[in-house]
Coordinates of C-alpha atoms in Angstrom, one line a residue:
M1 CA 0.0 0.0 0.0
T2 CA 1.4 3.4 -0.9
T3 CA 1.9 6.1 1.6
R4 CA -0.7 8.4 -0.1
K5 CA -3.4 5.7 0.2
L6 CA -2.5 5.1 3.8
R7 CA -2.9 8.8 4.6
R8 CA -6.3 8.8 3.0
L9 CA -7.4 5.9 5.2
I10 CA -6.3 7.5 8.5
L11 CA -9.2 10.1 8.7
P12 CA -12.1 7.7 8.1
I13 CA -10.6 4.9 10.3
T14 CA -10.0 7.5 13.2
L15 CA -13.4 8.9 12.8
T16 CA -15.1 5.4 12.7
L17 CA -13.2 4.5 15.9
L18 CA -14.3 7.6 17.7
I19 CA -17.9 7.1 16.6
L20 CA -17.9 3.5 17.6
L21 CA -16.6 4.4 21.0
S22 CA -19.3 7.0 21.5
V23 CA -22.1 4.6 20.3
G24 CA -20.7 1.9 22.5
L25 CA -20.9 4.2 25.6
S26 CA -24.5 5.2 24.6
A27 CA -25.5 1.7 24.1
Y28 CA -24.2 0.8 27.6
I29 CA -26.2 3.5 29.1
W30 CA -29.4 2.5 27.2
T31 CA -29.0 -1.2 28.1
N32 CA -28.5 -0.3 31.8
P33 CA -31.3 2.2 32.5
S34 CA -31.7 1.4 36.2
R35 CA -28.0 1.7 37.0
Y36 CA -28.0 5.0 34.9
E37 CA -30.9 6.6 36.7
R38 CA -29.6 5.6 40.1
E39 CA -26.2 7.2 39.4
N40 CA -27.9 10.4 38.2
K41 CA -29.5 10.9 41.6
V42 CA -26.4 10.3 43.5
S43 CA -23.9 12.3 41.3
T44 CA -26.0 15.5 40.6
A45 CA -24.1 17.6 43.1
S46 CA -20.6 16.3 42.3
S47 CA -21.1 16.6 38.5
N48 CA -21.6 20.4 38.9
S49 CA -18.2 20.7 40.6
T50 CA -16.7 18.6 37.9
L51 CA -18.2 20.6 35.0
A52 CA -17.3 24.0 36.6
T53 CA -13.6 23.6 35.8
R54 CA -13.5 27.2 34.5
T55 CA -13.7 29.9 37.1
L56 CA -15.6 33.2 36.9
D57 CA -12.5 35.1 35.9
D58 CA -11.9 32.6 33.0
I59 CA -15.4 33.1 31.7
Y60 CA -15.2 36.8 31.8
L61 CA -11.8 37.2 30.2
P62 CA -11.3 39.5 27.2
T63 CA -11.6 37.6 23.9
Q64 CA -9.3 39.7 21.6
L65 CA -5.8 41.0 21.8
V66 CA -5.0 43.8 19.3
H67 CA -1.5 45.3 18.8
T68 CA -0.8 48.7 17.4
D69 CA 2.8 49.2 16.3
S70 CA 4.9 52.4 16.2
A71 CA 3.5 53.3 12.8
G72 CA -0.1 52.9 13.8
K73 CA -0.6 49.5 12.0
Q74 CA -3.0 47.3 13.9
T75 CA -3.1 43.5 14.0
L76 CA -5.3 40.9 15.8
L77 CA -2.9 38.5 17.5
I78 CA -3.9 34.8 18.0
N79 CA -2.1 31.5 18.7
K80 CA -3.7 28.1 17.9
N81 CA -2.1 26.4 20.9
V82 CA -2.0 29.0 23.7
S83 CA -4.5 31.8 24.7
L84 CA -2.5 35.0 24.3
V85 CA -5.3 36.8 26.3
S86 CA -4.6 34.3 29.2
Q87 CA -0.9 35.1 29.0
F88 CA -1.6 38.8 29.4
K89 CA -3.9 38.1 32.3
E90 CA -1.0 36.2 34.0
Q91 CA 1.2 39.3 33.5
L92 CA -1.4 42.0 34.4
S93 CA -2.2 40.0 37.6
K94 CA 1.5 40.5 38.8
W95 CA 1.2 44.3 38.4
Q96 CA -0.2 46.3 41.3
A97 CA -3.0 48.7 40.7
T98 CA -2.7 51.5 43.2
G99 CA -5.5 53.9 42.1
I100 CA -8.0 54.9 39.4
V101 CA -9.2 58.2 38.2
K102 CA -11.7 59.3 35.6
V103 CA -10.1 61.1 32.6
R104 CA -11.9 64.2 31.2
V105 CA -12.6 63.4 27.6
T106 CA -13.7 66.3 25.4
S107 CA -14.7 64.4 22.2
A108 CA -15.1 61.1 20.4
Q109 CA -11.9 61.9 18.4
S110 CA -9.9 62.1 21.8
Y111 CA -11.3 58.7 22.8
A112 CA -10.4 57.2 19.4
A113 CA -6.9 58.6 19.6
L114 CA -6.2 56.6 22.9
L115 CA -7.9 53.6 21.5
N116 CA -5.7 53.6 18.4
G117 CA -2.6 55.0 20.1
A118 CA 0.8 53.8 18.6
D119 CA 2.8 51.3 20.5
S120 CA 0.0 49.7 22.5
Y121 CA -1.9 46.5 23.2
V122 CA -5.7 46.5 23.5
L123 CA -7.6 43.7 25.3
N124 CA -11.2 43.7 24.0
F125 CA -14.2 42.3 26.0
P126 CA -17.2 41.3 23.8
D127 CA -19.4 43.6 25.9
S128 CA -19.2 45.8 29.1
V129 CA -17.9 44.5 32.4
T130 CA -17.2 46.5 35.6
V131 CA -14.2 47.7 37.5
A132 CA -15.2 45.3 40.3
L133 CA -14.9 42.4 37.8
F134 CA -11.6 43.8 36.6
N135 CA -10.4 43.3 40.3
T136 CA -11.6 39.7 40.2
I137 CA -10.2 38.9 36.8
F138 CA -6.8 40.4 37.3
N139 CA -6.3 40.0 41.0
Q140 CA -6.5 43.7 41.9
N141 CA -8.1 45.7 44.6
L142 CA -9.2 49.1 43.2
K143 CA -11.6 50.7 45.6
N144 CA -13.1 53.6 43.5
Y145 CA -15.4 53.4 40.5
R146 CA -16.2 49.7 41.2
S147 CA -19.6 49.9 39.5
S148 CA -18.2 51.8 36.5
E149 CA -18.4 49.9 33.2
F150 CA -15.8 49.5 30.5
S151 CA -15.2 47.0 27.6
R152 CA -11.5 47.7 26.6
I153 CA -8.1 47.7 28.3
V154 CA -5.5 49.9 26.6
I155 CA -1.9 49.1 27.7
P156 CA 0.6 51.6 26.3
V157 CA 4.1 50.1 25.8
N158 CA 6.1 53.2 26.7
D159 CA 4.0 54.3 29.7
T160 CA 5.7 52.5 32.6
D161 CA 2.9 53.0 35.2
H162 CA -0.5 53.2 33.6
L163 CA -3.2 51.4 31.7
Y164 CA -6.6 52.6 30.7
L165 CA -10.1 51.3 30.9
L166 CA -12.4 52.5 28.1
N167 CA -16.2 52.7 27.9
D168 CA -17.4 52.9 24.4
S169 CA -21.0 53.9 25.1
K170 CA -20.0 57.2 26.8
H171 CA -16.5 57.5 25.5
Q172 CA -15.3 57.5 29.1
I173 CA -11.7 56.7 30.0
Y174 CA -10.4 55.6 33.4
S175 CA -6.7 55.8 34.1
V176 CA -5.3 53.1 36.4
K177 CA -2.0 53.8 38.3
L178 CA 0.3 50.8 38.4
K179 CA 3.4 49.6 40.1
K180 CA 5.6 46.8 38.9
K181 CA 4.3 47.1 35.3
S182 CA 6.5 45.4 32.8
L183 CA 5.9 43.9 29.3
K184 CA 9.3 42.3 28.9
S185 CA 8.2 38.7 29.6
M186 CA 5.1 39.1 27.5
R187 CA 7.2 40.3 24.6
K188 CA 9.6 37.4 24.9
F189 CA 6.6 35.1 25.0
L190 CA 5.2 36.6 21.7
Q191 CA 8.6 36.4 20.0
A192 CA 9.2 32.7 21.1
N193 CA 5.8 31.4 20.0
K194 CA 4.2 31.3 16.6
V195 CA 1.7 34.1 16.6
T196 CA -0.7 34.7 13.7
A197 CA -1.2 38.5 13.0
I198 CA -4.5 39.4 11.2
A199 CA -4.6 42.9 9.7
V200 CA -7.4 44.9 11.4
K201 CA -8.5 48.5 12.2
M202 CA -10.5 49.7 15.2
S203 CA -12.9 52.5 14.3
Y204 CA -15.0 54.4 16.8
E205 CA -18.4 55.5 15.4
G206 CA -21.7 56.2 17.1
N207 CA -20.5 55.3 20.6
N208 CA -19.4 51.8 19.3
T209 CA -16.0 50.4 18.4
Y210 CA -15.9 48.2 15.3
L211 CA -13.1 45.8 14.4
D212 CA -12.6 45.9 10.6
Y213 CA -10.7 43.2 8.9
T214 CA -8.8 45.1 6.2
Q215 CA -7.4 42.3 4.3
P216 CA -8.7 38.8 3.3
V217 CA -8.5 36.3 6.2
T218 CA -7.6 32.6 6.1
M219 CA -9.0 30.5 8.9
Q220 CA -9.1 26.9 9.8
H221 CA -12.1 24.6 9.3
Y222 CA -12.7 22.3 12.3
S223 CA -14.8 19.3 13.1
Y224 CA -15.8 18.0 16.6
L225 CA -17.4 15.0 18.0
M226 CA -20.7 16.2 19.6
N227 CA -21.7 15.7 23.2
E228 CA -25.5 15.6 24.0
Q229 CA -26.8 16.0 27.5
S230 CA -29.5 13.7 28.7
A231 CA -32.7 15.4 29.2
S232 CA -33.6 13.2 32.2
E233 CA -30.2 13.9 33.9
L234 CA -30.8 17.6 33.3
A235 CA -34.2 17.4 34.8
N236 CA -32.7 15.8 37.9
R237 CA -30.1 18.5 38.2
L238 CA -32.5 21.5 37.6
L239 CA -35.8 20.3 39.1
D240 CA -34.7 17.8 41.8
A241 CA -31.4 18.9 43.0
D242 CA -32.1 17.7 46.6
G243 CA -33.4 14.3 45.4
N244 CA -36.7 14.8 47.3
S245 CA -38.9 16.4 44.6
S246 CA -41.4 14.7 42.3
V247 CA -40.7 15.4 38.7
S248 CA -43.5 14.8 36.1
V249 CA -43.0 14.8 32.4
R250 CA -45.5 15.2 29.5
T251 CA -45.3 15.7 25.7
H252 CA -46.9 18.6 24.0
N253 CA -46.5 19.6 20.3
G254 CA -43.4 17.5 20.0
E255 CA -41.8 19.0 23.2
Q256 CA -41.1 17.3 26.5
I257 CA -42.2 19.4 29.4
Y258 CA -40.7 18.6 32.9
T259 CA -42.3 20.2 36.0
T260 CA -41.9 20.0 39.7
G261 CA -44.6 21.8 41.9
S262 CA -45.6 25.2 40.6
F263 CA -42.2 26.9 40.6
K264 CA -40.0 25.2 38.0
R265 CA -40.6 24.0 34.5
M266 CA -38.2 22.7 31.8
T267 CA -39.2 22.5 28.2
V268 CA -37.0 20.4 25.8
N269 CA -37.4 20.7 22.0
N270 CA -35.9 17.4 20.7
K271 CA -36.0 18.6 17.1
L272 CA -33.8 21.6 17.8
G273 CA -31.9 20.1 20.8
T274 CA -32.7 23.2 23.0
V275 CA -33.8 23.6 26.5
Y276 CA -36.0 26.4 27.9
F277 CA -36.0 26.5 31.8
E278 CA -38.2 28.7 34.0
D279 CA -37.6 29.1 37.8
Y280 CA -40.1 31.1 39.9
S281 CA -38.5 30.3 43.2
D282 CA -35.9 33.1 43.0
S283 CA -37.1 35.9 45.3
G284 CA -34.4 38.3 44.2
D285 CA -35.1 41.6 42.5
T286 CA -32.7 42.5 39.7
R287 CA -33.7 46.2 40.1
Q288 CA -32.0 46.2 43.4
I289 CA -28.7 44.5 42.6
S290 CA -25.7 45.9 40.7
F291 CA -24.6 45.0 37.2
T292 CA -21.6 43.3 38.8
T293 CA -23.9 41.1 40.9
Q294 CA -26.0 40.2 37.9
L295 CA -22.8 39.0 36.1
Q296 CA -21.6 37.0 39.1
K297 CA -25.1 35.6 39.7
S298 CA -25.6 34.6 36.1
Y299 CA -22.3 32.7 36.2
S300 CA -23.6 30.7 39.2
H301 CA -26.7 29.8 37.2
L302 CA -24.5 28.9 34.2
V303 CA -22.7 26.4 36.5
S304 CA -25.9 24.9 37.8
L305 CA -27.0 24.0 34.1
G306 CA -24.2 21.5 33.8
V307 CA -23.2 23.0 30.4
P308 CA -19.7 21.9 29.4
M309 CA -17.7 25.0 30.0
D310 CA -14.4 24.3 28.2
N311 CA -15.3 26.7 25.3
I312 CA -17.9 29.0 27.0
R313 CA -17.2 32.7 27.3
Y314 CA -19.2 35.8 28.3
Y315 CA -20.6 37.4 25.1
G316 CA -22.8 40.2 26.2
Y317 CA -25.7 41.7 28.2
D318 CA -29.1 42.4 26.8
T319 CA -30.5 45.4 28.7
T320 CA -34.0 44.9 27.2
S321 CA -34.5 41.5 28.6
S322 CA -32.0 41.6 31.5
S323 CA -30.2 38.6 30.0
V324 CA -26.5 37.7 30.3
I325 CA -25.4 36.0 27.1
Y326 CA -22.7 33.4 26.8
R327 CA -21.3 31.8 23.7
S328 CA -18.8 29.0 22.7
Y329 CA -15.5 30.1 21.3
V330 CA -12.7 28.6 19.3
E331 CA -9.4 30.3 19.1
G332 CA -11.1 33.5 20.3
F333 CA -13.7 33.5 17.7
P334 CA -17.4 33.0 18.6
I335 CA -19.5 30.1 17.4
F336 CA -23.0 30.8 16.0
N337 CA -26.0 28.6 15.1
Q338 CA -25.6 26.2 18.0
T339 CA -29.2 27.3 19.0
E340 CA -31.7 29.6 17.3
N341 CA -29.7 32.5 18.8
G342 CA -26.4 30.6 18.9
D343 CA -25.9 31.2 22.6
V344 CA -26.7 30.5 26.2
R345 CA -29.0 33.0 27.8
I346 CA -29.5 33.6 31.6
Q347 CA -32.4 36.0 32.2
M348 CA -33.1 37.3 35.7
T349 CA -36.4 39.3 35.8
S350 CA -37.5 41.8 38.4
N351 CA -40.4 39.7 39.6
G352 CA -38.2 36.8 40.7
L353 CA -38.5 34.7 37.5
D354 CA -35.3 33.3 36.1
R355 CA -35.2 31.9 32.6
Y356 CA -32.4 29.8 30.9
Y357 CA -32.2 29.1 27.2
F358 CA -29.5 26.7 26.0
S359 CA -28.5 23.7 23.9
L360 CA -28.3 20.1 24.9
D361 CA -25.4 19.8 22.5
S362 CA -21.8 20.8 23.0
L363 CA -18.5 20.2 21.4
Q364 CA -16.5 17.2 22.8
V365 CA -13.2 16.4 21.1
P366 CA -11.8 17.6 17.7
V367 CA -11.6 15.1 14.9
P368 CA -8.8 15.3 12.2
T369 CA -9.6 17.1 8.9
T370 CA -7.6 16.9 5.8
G371 CA -7.4 18.4 2.3
K372 CA -9.2 21.5 1.2
Q373 CA -11.5 21.6 4.2
T374 CA -8.7 22.6 6.6
A375 CA -8.6 26.3 5.5
V376 CA -11.1 28.9 4.3
T377 CA -10.2 32.3 2.9
L378 CA -12.7 35.0 3.4
P379 CA -12.8 38.6 2.0
S380 CA -12.1 41.7 4.1
S381 CA -15.0 42.9 6.2
T382 CA -14.8 46.2 4.3
S383 CA -15.4 44.3 1.1
V384 CA -18.4 42.4 2.7
L385 CA -20.0 45.7 3.7
K386 CA -19.7 47.1 0.2
Q387 CA -21.2 43.9 -1.3
L388 CA -24.2 44.1 1.2
V389 CA -24.8 47.7 0.4
A390 CA -24.7 47.0 -3.3
A391 CA -27.1 44.2 -2.7
G392 CA -29.7 46.7 -1.3
Y393 CA -29.1 46.4 2.4
K394 CA -29.4 49.7 4.3
N395 CA -26.1 50.8 5.8
N396 CA -27.7 52.3 8.8
K397 CA -29.3 48.9 9.6
I398 CA -26.1 47.0 9.4
G399 CA -24.6 46.6 12.8
S400 CA -21.5 44.6 13.7
I401 CA -19.8 42.4 11.2
E402 CA -18.2 39.7 13.2
L403 CA -15.7 37.0 12.2
G404 CA -16.8 33.7 13.7
Y405 CA -17.7 30.0 13.1
Q406 CA -20.9 28.5 11.8
W407 CA -22.1 25.4 13.7
S408 CA -23.5 22.8 11.3
Q409 CA -24.3 19.0 11.3
N410 CA -21.7 16.9 9.4
K411 CA -23.4 15.4 6.3
S412 CA -21.7 12.0 6.9
S413 CA -22.4 11.7 10.6
K414 CA -24.9 13.0 13.1
L415 CA -22.3 12.6 15.8
V416 CA -19.9 15.2 14.2
I417 CA -20.3 19.0 14.1
D418 CA -18.5 21.1 11.5
L419 CA -17.3 24.6 12.3
T420 CA -17.0 26.7 9.2
P421 CA -15.4 30.2 9.4
T422 CA -17.5 33.0 8.0
Y423 CA -18.7 36.5 8.7
Y424 CA -21.9 37.1 10.7
V425 CA -23.8 40.3 10.3
Y426 CA -26.1 41.8 12.9
Y427 CA -29.0 43.1 10.8
N428 CA -32.5 43.9 11.9
G429 CA -31.9 42.5 15.4
A430 CA -30.6 39.1 14.3
W431 CA -27.3 37.5 13.3
R432 CA -27.0 36.2 9.7
T433 CA -24.1 34.9 7.6
Y434 CA -23.1 37.4 5.0
T435 CA -23.4 34.7 2.3
S436 CA -27.1 34.0 3.2
M437 CA -27.8 37.7 3.0
L438 CA -26.1 38.0 -0.4
S439 CA -27.9 35.0 -1.8
G440 CA -31.2 36.1 -0.3
S441 CA -31.8 32.9 1.6

């Protein structure tokens, strides 16, 4: 057998073995239902601690690292094997923040000047967090402006004792005084590891910062084995955590509805693989708690769901519905289409009703891909915008254009999920792929 033929056989053989292993485990569970149900009751509490391997400060980390060189050229820095943002977190946690003051900003131009300042690094959050959460994430103890919100950290290279927290919505800037600030070890790390630099430009318009991809972008295509949570196990965790409640289940319009008493209800859509959970037992009032507390509390709810958290990150906050939104990420890029909204939503209402919306499915382990599927080259985001406008879409209705991954079922196996890189466009209140918009589908 030739080497070429052997290589062609490696992928299908490996994939077949992984699928057989998954099917074998599933068959074992199906053929041992009494043992399985008995273990569910016993292991509910311990399973939460096992799944919650990622702490709050990991979930709320920034997702992007942008470098601006001495000439003002900007690049998004990524590494396939190591999180560069996590490396920056490690460095920043060693610095000592001694004070914070609010900087007087006279215009949006002044704000943009600091955002795009030469010789600097910018850590971008997907949405606003607070100074109190900055303390938690980076092991600091700033006492003032703890409730103030920001979404970017600007770290000037040549300023030896400051960093800046930026709030897009009000173009506010907070200056943080530092001791022990040094970028030497971080720069050595960046030089010693293979870093991919993607050409970008941050533009500040209408109280929002947009990350534009100024050149065509080549990204990897990935495939993962899918992990599906058991609805019965999930019902035990969410409706019968103490093991003493009576859980009833009925089917209505193709959905399974689990209830316990009059306070909790879980609806499972088997066709979509989604879960909608309502809990009326929370006596809290979101109008009386801070934004920081909402973010912290929603993290606790996220842990209670038992959702695998290896790839989960904070994605944003919806002020209209009081919902904290989380999304799966690969290499710092968000994944869409996992659910109808492509996310996990934790809603805490003012009347004590909590709602969770999420998927039973999650990514398990990557499977090897070969050939033309491994890389996809996309046009620049500026080119995408021009194409959309030329196709008749209103410029003022086009929101963010975000580089991410589209979740789709593998055509050869229901147990495999394909992640295809593409642009997602926020248009008329929904995320759509730019290709579907251009094709009119």
